[in-house]
PDB file of C-alpha atoms in Angstrom:
ATOM      1  CA  UNK A   1      -0.063   0.075   0.022  1.00 47.00           C
ATOM      2  CA  UNK A   2       1.038   3.109  -1.043  1.00 51.00           C
ATOM      3  CA  UNK A   3       2.517   5.937   1.674  1.00 51.00           C
ATOM      4  CA  UNK A   4      -0.198   8.559   1.859  1.00 50.00           C
ATOM      5  CA  UNK A   5      -3.255   6.667   0.184  1.00 51.00           C
ATOM      6  CA  UNK A   6      -6.350   7.962   1.199  1.00 50.00           C
ATOM      7  CA  UNK A   7      -5.445  11.227   2.472  1.00 51.00           C
ATOM      8  CA  UNK A   8      -7.092  14.387   1.015  1.00 52.00           C
ATOM      9  CA  UNK A   9      -4.714  16.779  -0.728  1.00 53.00           C
ATOM     10  CA  UNK A  10      -5.403  20.271  -0.955  1.00 58.00           C
ATOM     11  CA  UNK A  11      -6.201  21.708  -4.420  1.00 62.00           C
ATOM     12  CA  UNK A  12      -3.728  24.176  -5.762  1.00 76.00           C
ATOM     13  CA  UNK A  13      -5.321  27.437  -7.201  1.00 74.00           C
ATOM     14  CA  UNK A  14      -3.570  28.908 -10.274  1.00 85.00           C
ATOM     15  CA  UNK A  15      -1.837  32.077  -9.158  1.00 82.00           C
ATOM     16  CA  UNK A  16      -3.509  33.584 -12.262  1.00 83.00           C
ATOM     17  CA  UNK A  17      -6.861  33.102 -10.855  1.00 81.00           C
ATOM     18  CA  UNK A  18      -5.688  33.716  -7.446  1.00 83.00           C
ATOM     19  CA  UNK A  19      -4.800  37.507  -8.551  1.00 83.00           C
ATOM     20  CA  UNK A  20      -8.246  37.745 -10.593  1.00 85.00           C
ATOM     21  CA  UNK A  21      -9.791  36.846  -7.236  1.00 86.00           C
ATOM     22  CA  UNK A  22      -7.998  39.044  -5.199  1.00 85.00           C
ATOM     23  CA  UNK A  23      -8.283  42.143  -7.472  1.00 87.00           C
ATOM     24  CA  UNK A  24     -12.018  41.644  -7.555  1.00 88.00           C
ATOM     25  CA  UNK A  25     -12.118  41.383  -3.870  1.00 89.00           C
ATOM     26  CA  UNK A  26     -10.279  44.486  -3.548  1.00 88.00           C
ATOM     27  CA  UNK A  27     -12.998  46.074  -6.105  1.00 90.00           C
ATOM     28  CA  UNK A  28     -15.981  44.732  -3.962  1.00 90.00           C
ATOM     29  CA  UNK A  29     -14.636  46.158  -0.999  1.00 90.00           C
ATOM     30  CA  UNK A  30     -13.780  49.542  -2.342  1.00 91.00           C
ATOM     31  CA  UNK A  31     -17.234  49.618  -3.600  1.00 91.00           C
ATOM     32  CA  UNK A  32     -18.936  48.582  -0.243  1.00 92.00           C
ATOM     33  CA  UNK A  33     -17.113  51.163   1.362  1.00 91.00           C
ATOM     34  CA  UNK A  34     -18.300  53.601  -1.192  1.00 92.00           C
ATOM     35  CA  UNK A  35     -21.900  52.392  -0.548  1.00 92.00           C
ATOM     36  CA  UNK A  36     -21.886  52.529   3.215  1.00 92.00           C
ATOM     37  CA  UNK A  37     -20.777  56.361   2.728  1.00 92.00           C
ATOM     38  CA  UNK A  38     -23.346  56.948   0.430  1.00 92.00           C
ATOM     39  CA  UNK A  39     -26.169  55.475   2.846  1.00 93.00           C
ATOM     40  CA  UNK A  40     -24.689  57.306   5.891  1.00 92.00           C
ATOM     41  CA  UNK A  41     -24.771  60.667   4.003  1.00 91.00           C
ATOM     42  CA  UNK A  42     -28.409  59.919   2.969  1.00 92.00           C
ATOM     43  CA  UNK A  43     -29.533  59.221   6.685  1.00 91.00           C
ATOM     44  CA  UNK A  44     -28.214  62.256   7.633  1.00 89.00           C
ATOM     45  CA  UNK A  45     -29.878  64.466   5.182  1.00 88.00           C
ATOM     46  CA  UNK A  46     -32.981  62.264   6.027  1.00 85.00           C
ATOM     47  CA  UNK A  47     -32.506  63.009   9.323  1.00 84.00           C
ATOM     48  CA  UNK A  48     -31.865  66.842   8.650  1.00 81.00           C
ATOM     49  CA  UNK A  49     -35.227  66.853   6.256  1.00 76.00           C
ATOM     50  CA  UNK A  50     -37.307  65.564   8.993  1.00 72.00           C
ATOM     51  CA  UNK A  51     -36.170  68.069  11.522  1.00 73.00           C
ATOM     52  CA  UNK A  52     -36.926  70.927   9.071  1.00 68.00           C
ATOM     53  CA  UNK A  53     -40.041  69.713   8.458  1.00 63.00           C
ATOM     54  CA  UNK A  54     -41.147  69.320  12.193  1.00 65.00           C
ATOM     55  CA  UNK A  55     -39.654  72.944  12.590  1.00 65.00           C
ATOM     56  CA  UNK A  56     -41.374  74.135   9.261  1.00 65.00           C
ATOM     57  CA  UNK A  57     -45.154  73.357   9.594  1.00 69.00           C
ATOM     58  CA  UNK A  58     -47.044  72.742   6.554  1.00 82.00           C
ATOM     59  CA  UNK A  59     -49.676  75.199   5.698  1.00 86.00           C
ATOM     60  CA  UNK A  60     -51.326  76.964   2.958  1.00 89.00           C
ATOM     61  CA  UNK A  61     -49.778  80.224   3.948  1.00 86.00           C
ATOM     62  CA  UNK A  62     -46.074  78.519   3.211  1.00 86.00           C
ATOM     63  CA  UNK A  63     -46.976  77.935  -0.460  1.00 89.00           C
ATOM     64  CA  UNK A  64     -49.374  80.404  -1.537  1.00 86.00           C
ATOM     65  CA  UNK A  65     -46.875  82.658  -2.948  1.00 86.00           C
ATOM     66  CA  UNK A  66     -45.261  79.723  -4.785  1.00 88.00           C
ATOM     67  CA  UNK A  67     -47.263  79.182  -7.678  1.00 90.00           C
ATOM     68  CA  UNK A  68     -45.591  75.916  -8.664  1.00 92.00           C
ATOM     69  CA  UNK A  69     -46.020  74.553  -5.501  1.00 92.00           C
ATOM     70  CA  UNK A  70     -49.800  75.106  -5.553  1.00 93.00           C
ATOM     71  CA  UNK A  71     -49.922  73.759  -8.717  1.00 93.00           C
ATOM     72  CA  UNK A  72     -48.090  70.705  -7.836  1.00 93.00           C
ATOM     73  CA  UNK A  73     -50.169  70.257  -4.628  1.00 93.00           C
ATOM     74  CA  UNK A  74     -53.798  70.783  -5.807  1.00 93.00           C
ATOM     75  CA  UNK A  75     -53.357  70.576  -9.794  1.00 91.00           C
ATOM     76  CA  UNK A  76     -54.703  74.020  -9.798  1.00 92.00           C
ATOM     77  CA  UNK A  77     -53.192  77.524 -10.627  1.00 93.00           C
ATOM     78  CA  UNK A  78     -53.274  79.991  -7.584  1.00 93.00           C
ATOM     79  CA  UNK A  79     -55.890  82.007  -9.387  1.00 94.00           C
ATOM     80  CA  UNK A  80     -58.174  79.167  -9.811  1.00 92.00           C
ATOM     81  CA  UNK A  81     -57.577  77.771  -6.261  1.00 94.00           C
ATOM     82  CA  UNK A  82     -58.573  81.012  -4.949  1.00 94.00           C
ATOM     83  CA  UNK A  83     -61.845  81.142  -7.468  1.00 93.00           C
ATOM     84  CA  UNK A  84     -62.784  77.680  -5.895  1.00 92.00           C
ATOM     85  CA  UNK A  85     -62.239  78.662  -2.097  1.00 92.00           C
ATOM     86  CA  UNK A  86     -64.683  81.746  -3.024  1.00 93.00           C
ATOM     87  CA  UNK A  87     -67.285  79.195  -4.411  1.00 90.00           C
ATOM     88  CA  UNK A  88     -67.357  76.685  -1.710  1.00 90.00           C
ATOM     89  CA  UNK A  89     -66.554  78.884   1.366  1.00 89.00           C
ATOM     90  CA  UNK A  90     -70.067  79.723   1.872  1.00 88.00           C
ATOM     91  CA  UNK A  91     -71.497  76.247   1.488  1.00 87.00           C
ATOM     92  CA  UNK A  92     -68.845  74.520   3.641  1.00 85.00           C
ATOM     93  CA  UNK A  93     -67.609  74.783   7.117  1.00 85.00           C
ATOM     94  CA  UNK A  94     -64.418  74.648   9.327  1.00 87.00           C
ATOM     95  CA  UNK A  95     -64.131  70.900  10.548  1.00 88.00           C
ATOM     96  CA  UNK A  96     -60.635  71.274  12.338  1.00 86.00           C
ATOM     97  CA  UNK A  97     -60.029  74.538  14.283  1.00 87.00           C
ATOM     98  CA  UNK A  98     -56.376  74.686  13.787  1.00 88.00           C
ATOM     99  CA  UNK A  99     -56.846  74.759  10.108  1.00 92.00           C
ATOM    100  CA  UNK A 100     -57.753  77.606   7.926  1.00 92.00           C
ATOM    101  CA  UNK A 101     -60.782  77.040   5.292  1.00 93.00           C
ATOM    102  CA  UNK A 102     -58.000  77.075   2.721  1.00 94.00           C
ATOM    103  CA  UNK A 103     -55.941  74.265   4.535  1.00 94.00           C
ATOM    104  CA  UNK A 104     -59.411  72.498   4.212  1.00 95.00           C
ATOM    105  CA  UNK A 105     -59.397  72.868   0.781  1.00 95.00           C
ATOM    106  CA  UNK A 106     -55.846  72.294   0.233  1.00 95.00           C
ATOM    107  CA  UNK A 107     -55.998  68.707   2.120  1.00 95.00           C
ATOM    108  CA  UNK A 108     -58.603  67.418  -0.006  1.00 95.00           C
ATOM    109  CA  UNK A 109     -56.734  68.767  -3.039  1.00 95.00           C
ATOM    110  CA  UNK A 110     -53.945  67.044  -2.292  1.00 94.00           C
ATOM    111  CA  UNK A 111     -55.722  63.883  -1.504  1.00 93.00           C
ATOM    112  CA  UNK A 112     -57.525  64.063  -5.137  1.00 90.00           C
ATOM    113  CA  UNK A 113     -54.302  65.134  -6.708  1.00 91.00           C
ATOM    114  CA  UNK A 114     -51.556  63.118  -5.365  1.00 91.00           C
ATOM    115  CA  UNK A 115     -53.497  59.997  -3.635  1.00 87.00           C
ATOM    116  CA  UNK A 116     -51.925  60.754  -0.733  1.00 90.00           C
ATOM    117  CA  UNK A 117     -52.859  58.533   2.358  1.00 91.00           C
ATOM    118  CA  UNK A 118     -55.006  60.617   5.413  1.00 93.00           C
ATOM    119  CA  UNK A 119     -51.884  59.739   7.730  1.00 93.00           C
ATOM    120  CA  UNK A 120     -49.253  61.192   5.659  1.00 92.00           C
ATOM    121  CA  UNK A 121     -51.857  64.496   5.292  1.00 94.00           C
ATOM    122  CA  UNK A 122     -52.184  64.343   8.808  1.00 93.00           C
ATOM    123  CA  UNK A 123     -48.506  64.265   9.283  1.00 90.00           C
ATOM    124  CA  UNK A 124     -47.929  67.429   7.147  1.00 90.00           C
ATOM    125  CA  UNK A 125     -50.586  69.769   8.934  1.00 91.00           C
ATOM    126  CA  UNK A 126     -49.894  68.487  12.444  1.00 89.00           C
ATOM    127  CA  UNK A 127     -53.267  66.977  13.013  1.00 92.00           C
ATOM    128  CA  UNK A 128     -54.879  63.497  13.484  1.00 93.00           C
ATOM    129  CA  UNK A 129     -55.946  61.050  10.876  1.00 94.00           C
ATOM    130  CA  UNK A 130     -59.411  61.187  12.357  1.00 95.00           C
ATOM    131  CA  UNK A 131     -59.160  64.933  11.465  1.00 94.00           C
ATOM    132  CA  UNK A 132     -58.461  64.356   8.008  1.00 94.00           C
ATOM    133  CA  UNK A 133     -61.163  61.793   7.663  1.00 94.00           C
ATOM    134  CA  UNK A 134     -63.982  64.218   9.094  1.00 94.00           C
ATOM    135  CA  UNK A 135     -62.688  66.880   6.505  1.00 94.00           C
ATOM    136  CA  UNK A 136     -63.069  64.449   3.791  1.00 93.00           C
ATOM    137  CA  UNK A 137     -66.512  63.472   4.714  1.00 91.00           C
ATOM    138  CA  UNK A 138     -67.793  66.726   5.340  1.00 91.00           C
ATOM    139  CA  UNK A 139     -66.409  68.660   2.679  1.00 91.00           C
ATOM    140  CA  UNK A 140     -66.334  66.353  -0.590  1.00 91.00           C
ATOM    141  CA  UNK A 141     -70.269  66.064  -0.711  1.00 90.00           C
ATOM    142  CA  UNK A 142     -70.765  69.646  -0.413  1.00 89.00           C
ATOM    143  CA  UNK A 143     -68.046  70.430  -2.822  1.00 89.00           C
ATOM    144  CA  UNK A 144     -69.295  67.846  -5.386  1.00 88.00           C
ATOM    145  CA  UNK A 145     -73.396  69.489  -5.010  1.00 88.00           C
ATOM    146  CA  UNK A 146     -71.537  73.136  -5.589  1.00 88.00           C
ATOM    147  CA  UNK A 147     -69.208  72.180  -8.585  1.00 88.00           C
ATOM    148  CA  UNK A 148     -71.651  69.687 -10.032  1.00 88.00           C
ATOM    149  CA  UNK A 149     -73.448  72.576 -12.169  1.00 90.00           C
ATOM    150  CA  UNK A 150     -69.996  73.205 -13.776  1.00 89.00           C
ATOM    151  CA  UNK A 151     -69.949  70.145 -15.798  1.00 93.00           C
ATOM    152  CA  UNK A 152     -72.072  71.204 -18.928  1.00 93.00           C
ATOM    153  CA  UNK A 153     -72.765  69.318 -22.332  1.00 95.00           C
ATOM    154  CA  UNK A 154     -71.519  72.077 -24.895  1.00 94.00           C
ATOM    155  CA  UNK A 155     -73.201  72.964 -28.336  1.00 93.00           C
ATOM    156  CA  UNK A 156     -71.799  71.754 -31.354  1.00 92.00           C
ATOM    157  CA  UNK A 157     -70.543  75.034 -32.010  1.00 93.00           C
ATOM    158  CA  UNK A 158     -68.509  75.265 -28.741  1.00 94.00           C
ATOM    159  CA  UNK A 159     -66.711  72.168 -29.591  1.00 94.00           C
ATOM    160  CA  UNK A 160     -65.822  72.957 -32.995  1.00 92.00           C
ATOM    161  CA  UNK A 161     -64.431  76.259 -31.899  1.00 93.00           C
ATOM    162  CA  UNK A 162     -62.067  74.904 -29.241  1.00 92.00           C
ATOM    163  CA  UNK A 163     -61.313  71.768 -31.158  1.00 92.00           C
ATOM    164  CA  UNK A 164     -57.585  71.084 -31.486  1.00 91.00           C
ATOM    165  CA  UNK A 165     -55.470  70.987 -34.822  1.00 88.00           C
ATOM    166  CA  UNK A 166     -54.903  67.276 -34.114  1.00 86.00           C
ATOM    167  CA  UNK A 167     -58.560  66.570 -34.302  1.00 88.00           C
ATOM    168  CA  UNK A 168     -59.341  68.599 -37.309  1.00 85.00           C
ATOM    169  CA  UNK A 169     -57.789  66.050 -39.656  1.00 83.00           C
ATOM    170  CA  UNK A 170     -59.637  62.870 -38.515  1.00 85.00           C
ATOM    171  CA  UNK A 171     -62.290  63.803 -36.141  1.00 88.00           C
ATOM    172  CA  UNK A 172     -63.743  66.947 -37.348  1.00 89.00           C
ATOM    173  CA  UNK A 173     -67.198  66.013 -36.010  1.00 92.00           C
ATOM    174  CA  UNK A 174     -65.972  64.520 -32.515  1.00 94.00           C
ATOM    175  CA  UNK A 175     -68.336  65.322 -29.902  1.00 95.00           C
ATOM    176  CA  UNK A 176     -67.139  63.777 -26.808  1.00 95.00           C
ATOM    177  CA  UNK A 177     -64.491  61.164 -25.863  1.00 95.00           C
ATOM    178  CA  UNK A 178     -65.814  58.514 -23.204  1.00 95.00           C
ATOM    179  CA  UNK A 179     -64.104  55.923 -21.096  1.00 93.00           C
ATOM    180  CA  UNK A 180     -65.077  54.319 -17.756  1.00 91.00           C
ATOM    181  CA  UNK A 181     -62.991  54.913 -14.629  1.00 89.00           C
ATOM    182  CA  UNK A 182     -63.151  52.895 -11.415  1.00 88.00           C
ATOM    183  CA  UNK A 183     -61.907  53.714  -7.798  1.00 85.00           C
ATOM    184  CA  UNK A 184     -61.345  51.352  -4.979  1.00 86.00           C
ATOM    185  CA  UNK A 185     -63.714  51.022  -2.326  1.00 86.00           C
ATOM    186  CA  UNK A 186     -63.979  48.598   0.835  1.00 87.00           C
ATOM    187  CA  UNK A 187     -65.283  45.043   0.550  1.00 89.00           C
ATOM    188  CA  UNK A 188     -69.003  45.338   1.270  1.00 89.00           C
ATOM    189  CA  UNK A 189     -69.913  42.859   4.165  1.00 91.00           C
ATOM    190  CA  UNK A 190     -72.899  42.059   1.898  1.00 91.00           C
ATOM    191  CA  UNK A 191     -72.559  39.257  -0.222  1.00 90.00           C
ATOM    192  CA  UNK A 192     -74.764  40.494  -3.037  1.00 89.00           C
ATOM    193  CA  UNK A 193     -73.134  44.189  -2.925  1.00 88.00           C
ATOM    194  CA  UNK A 194     -69.856  42.366  -2.849  1.00 90.00           C
ATOM    195  CA  UNK A 195     -70.294  40.480  -6.193  1.00 90.00           C
ATOM    196  CA  UNK A 196     -71.698  43.657  -7.406  1.00 89.00           C
ATOM    197  CA  UNK A 197     -68.857  45.663  -6.960  1.00 91.00           C
ATOM    198  CA  UNK A 198     -65.976  43.129  -7.829  1.00 91.00           C
ATOM    199  CA  UNK A 199     -63.848  44.255 -10.765  1.00 89.00           C
ATOM    200  CA  UNK A 200     -62.243  41.508 -12.433  1.00 87.00           C
ATOM    201  CA  UNK A 201     -60.216  44.339 -14.328  1.00 83.00           C
ATOM    202  CA  UNK A 202     -59.040  45.450 -11.320  1.00 86.00           C
ATOM    203  CA  UNK A 203     -59.158  42.549  -9.029  1.00 88.00           C
ATOM    204  CA  UNK A 204     -60.523  44.840  -6.388  1.00 90.00           C
ATOM    205  CA  UNK A 205     -64.285  45.947  -5.135  1.00 91.00           C
ATOM    206  CA  UNK A 206     -64.922  49.351  -6.980  1.00 91.00           C
ATOM    207  CA  UNK A 207     -67.360  51.621  -8.140  1.00 91.00           C
ATOM    208  CA  UNK A 208     -67.304  52.859 -11.858  1.00 92.00           C
ATOM    209  CA  UNK A 209     -68.146  56.065 -13.490  1.00 93.00           C
ATOM    210  CA  UNK A 210     -68.748  56.956 -16.989  1.00 94.00           C
ATOM    211  CA  UNK A 211     -66.878  60.315 -18.146  1.00 95.00           C
ATOM    212  CA  UNK A 212     -67.198  62.332 -21.021  1.00 96.00           C
ATOM    213  CA  UNK A 213     -64.503  64.715 -22.234  1.00 95.00           C
ATOM    214  CA  UNK A 214     -64.493  67.166 -25.031  1.00 95.00           C
ATOM    215  CA  UNK A 215     -61.938  67.032 -27.769  1.00 94.00           C
ATOM    216  CA  UNK A 216     -60.253  70.026 -26.021  1.00 92.00           C
ATOM    217  CA  UNK A 217     -60.049  68.271 -22.804  1.00 90.00           C
ATOM    218  CA  UNK A 218     -62.676  69.810 -20.718  1.00 91.00           C
ATOM    219  CA  UNK A 219     -65.042  67.191 -18.705  1.00 93.00           C
ATOM    220  CA  UNK A 220     -68.374  67.598 -20.380  1.00 95.00           C
ATOM    221  CA  UNK A 221     -69.987  64.288 -18.711  1.00 96.00           C
ATOM    222  CA  UNK A 222     -70.364  62.434 -15.637  1.00 93.00           C
ATOM    223  CA  UNK A 223     -72.472  59.536 -14.858  1.00 92.00           C
ATOM    224  CA  UNK A 224     -74.689  60.532 -11.648  1.00 85.00           C
ATOM    225  CA  UNK A 225     -75.135  58.713  -8.572  1.00 69.00           C
ATOM    226  CA  UNK A 226     -73.142  56.220  -7.187  1.00 68.00           C
ATOM    227  CA  UNK A 227     -72.033  55.307 -10.949  1.00 71.00           C
ATOM    228  CA  UNK A 228     -72.166  51.347 -11.081  1.00 78.00           C
ATOM    229  CA  UNK A 229     -70.543  48.583  -9.454  1.00 86.00           C
ATOM    230  CA  UNK A 230     -67.183  47.777 -10.755  1.00 86.00           C
ATOM    231  CA  UNK A 231     -68.999  44.328 -12.359  1.00 89.00           C
ATOM    232  CA  UNK A 232     -71.146  46.400 -14.607  1.00 90.00           C
ATOM    233  CA  UNK A 233     -70.006  46.359 -18.255  1.00 90.00           C
ATOM    234  CA  UNK A 234     -69.047  49.567 -20.008  1.00 91.00           C
ATOM    235  CA  UNK A 235     -71.919  49.469 -22.548  1.00 92.00           C
ATOM    236  CA  UNK A 236     -74.438  48.842 -19.771  1.00 92.00           C
ATOM    237  CA  UNK A 237     -72.971  51.721 -17.733  1.00 93.00           C
ATOM    238  CA  UNK A 238     -73.501  53.845 -20.801  1.00 94.00           C
ATOM    239  CA  UNK A 239     -76.793  52.801 -21.420  1.00 94.00           C
ATOM    240  CA  UNK A 240     -78.026  53.341 -17.943  1.00 92.00           C
ATOM    241  CA  UNK A 241     -76.046  56.919 -17.605  1.00 93.00           C
ATOM    242  CA  UNK A 242     -78.398  58.864 -19.956  1.00 93.00           C
ATOM    243  CA  UNK A 243     -75.586  59.446 -22.473  1.00 95.00           C
ATOM    244  CA  UNK A 244     -77.429  58.431 -25.594  1.00 95.00           C
ATOM    245  CA  UNK A 245     -80.094  61.239 -24.817  1.00 95.00           C
ATOM    246  CA  UNK A 246     -77.272  63.796 -25.485  1.00 95.00           C
ATOM    247  CA  UNK A 247     -76.728  62.600 -28.953  1.00 95.00           C
ATOM    248  CA  UNK A 248     -77.169  64.327 -32.129  1.00 94.00           C
ATOM    249  CA  UNK A 249     -77.175  63.524 -35.741  1.00 95.00           C
ATOM    250  CA  UNK A 250     -73.536  63.395 -37.334  1.00 94.00           C
ATOM    251  CA  UNK A 251     -71.924  63.193 -33.531  1.00 95.00           C
ATOM    252  CA  UNK A 252     -68.915  61.075 -33.484  1.00 95.00           C
ATOM    253  CA  UNK A 253     -67.933  59.587 -30.299  1.00 95.00           C
ATOM    254  CA  UNK A 254     -64.161  58.412 -29.650  1.00 94.00           C
ATOM    255  CA  UNK A 255     -64.057  55.040 -27.526  1.00 93.00           C
ATOM    256  CA  UNK A 256     -61.944  52.156 -26.685  1.00 88.00           C
ATOM    257  CA  UNK A 257     -62.891  48.652 -28.040  1.00 82.00           C
ATOM    258  CA  UNK A 258     -64.743  48.019 -25.130  1.00 81.00           C
ATOM    259  CA  UNK A 259     -67.741  50.054 -25.816  1.00 90.00           C
ATOM    260  CA  UNK A 260     -69.427  47.932 -28.445  1.00 91.00           C
ATOM    261  CA  UNK A 261     -72.332  50.434 -28.610  1.00 93.00           C
ATOM    262  CA  UNK A 262     -72.271  51.285 -32.571  1.00 94.00           C
ATOM    263  CA  UNK A 263     -76.010  50.207 -32.889  1.00 95.00           C
ATOM    264  CA  UNK A 264     -77.001  52.357 -30.073  1.00 95.00           C
ATOM    265  CA  UNK A 265     -75.440  55.396 -31.143  1.00 95.00           C
ATOM    266  CA  UNK A 266     -76.399  54.499 -34.868  1.00 95.00           C
ATOM    267  CA  UNK A 267     -80.248  54.752 -33.734  1.00 94.00           C
ATOM    268  CA  UNK A 268     -79.552  58.453 -32.814  1.00 94.00           C
ATOM    269  CA  UNK A 269     -77.561  59.320 -36.142  1.00 95.00           C
ATOM    270  CA  UNK A 270     -74.062  59.308 -34.282  1.00 95.00           C
ATOM    271  CA  UNK A 271     -71.183  57.316 -35.029  1.00 94.00           C
ATOM    272  CA  UNK A 272     -68.728  55.449 -32.831  1.00 94.00           C
ATOM    273  CA  UNK A 273     -65.233  55.766 -33.950  1.00 92.00           C
ATOM    274  CA  UNK A 274     -62.367  53.780 -32.384  1.00 88.00           C
ATOM    275  CA  UNK A 275     -58.665  55.232 -32.806  1.00 78.00           C
ATOM    276  CA  UNK A 276     -56.597  53.021 -34.654  1.00 69.00           C
ATOM    277  CA  UNK A 277     -53.771  52.901 -32.322  1.00 58.00           C
ATOM    278  CA  UNK A 278     -55.764  50.999 -29.838  1.00 57.00           C
ATOM    279  CA  UNK A 279     -56.713  47.986 -32.129  1.00 57.00           C
ATOM    280  CA  UNK A 280     -55.009  44.752 -30.757  1.00 55.00           C
ATOM    281  CA  UNK A 281     -53.949  45.953 -27.371  1.00 55.00           C
ATOM    282  CA  UNK A 282     -55.708  45.520 -24.036  1.00 53.00           C
ATOM    283  CA  UNK A 283     -54.209  48.682 -22.766  1.00 55.00           C
ATOM    284  CA  UNK A 284     -51.626  51.602 -23.723  1.00 53.00           C
ATOM    285  CA  UNK A 285     -48.146  51.485 -22.114  1.00 58.00           C
ATOM    286  CA  UNK A 286     -47.245  54.555 -20.266  1.00 55.00           C
ATOM    287  CA  UNK A 287     -44.650  55.801 -22.559  1.00 61.00           C
ATOM    288  CA  UNK A 288     -47.410  55.559 -25.211  1.00 59.00           C
ATOM    289  CA  UNK A 289     -49.580  57.523 -23.356  1.00 55.00           C
ATOM    290  CA  UNK A 290     -46.940  60.069 -22.874  1.00 59.00           C
ATOM    291  CA  UNK A 291     -46.135  59.999 -26.270  1.00 61.00           C
ATOM    292  CA  UNK A 292     -49.910  60.772 -27.238  1.00 54.00           C
ATOM    293  CA  UNK A 293     -49.793  63.504 -24.494  1.00 54.00           C
ATOM    294  CA  UNK A 294     -46.783  65.151 -26.241  1.00 58.00           C
ATOM    295  CA  UNK A 295     -48.097  64.894 -29.300  1.00 53.00           C
ATOM    296  CA  UNK A 296     -51.418  66.797 -28.471  1.00 49.00           C
ATOM    297  CA  UNK A 297     -49.573  69.444 -26.549  1.00 53.00           C
ATOM    298  CA  UNK A 298     -47.349  70.087 -29.550  1.00 54.00           C
ATOM    299  CA  UNK A 299     -50.438  70.195 -31.908  1.00 49.00           C
ATOM    300  CA  UNK A 300     -52.063  72.484 -29.674  1.00 47.00           C
ATOM    301  CA  UNK A 301     -49.248  74.933 -29.429  1.00 51.00           C
ATOM    302  CA  UNK A 302     -48.051  75.099 -33.419  1.00 52.00           C
TER     303      UNK A 302
END
């Protein structure tokens, strides 16, 4: 029997491989150290921002002179925000005494514009989540009633007068662009209501509304009441909304493929137009939406 038989021998790593691994280890160690420095720097900046936020309470007065910030938080210009405030001030009341009426309206618009949670908004205004919830429940229904008359169905002359150039080439008779939008709701405890509001498209319980928009971008139609449950089809919701009663001869309605309403419109002398770029697609990508938006803006300014 040979000496050393059965004993394990250490594998020898070639020098080139060893040097390569050593170099990679050195590079990774350097990158790790740099990342740790960046993390510590970001942590310090984060703490500084938190301290600044604590020492500078968020309020309407802190942004009202900054038009860009008003637009960012509310989606409105300062002039329109002031007009909206004057329009609703006699119909609403202050729910939280530490906040002004301007801040009540600002909180609601931030919720609608940015989709912020009640906790986020409460933290910004230094109030409780319960306060923000009360503001929403108190002011939103009143604002809805006060502002609802602003949604008007315009005449053909008004549509043609404000029609963007990009529509005139192919959709000269376009009266309205329609689509359905859904909003998440809590799952109802009632089984029937739960089934009626469950949306297969959103995989969630929702309420659905039919929204109509002029070629110029103004909201001209909104289905009434609670809209429909997420289970209702676009076709059924359109029929129940009273939208067909507004149609006139030679009207063109733009919609996506989900609206199988050609016959219903034809009875009233109107036509359904489905833009070609939606054919064969379930939904436009975010990039395609941005491209369309950029194209429309370009056409409107040239």
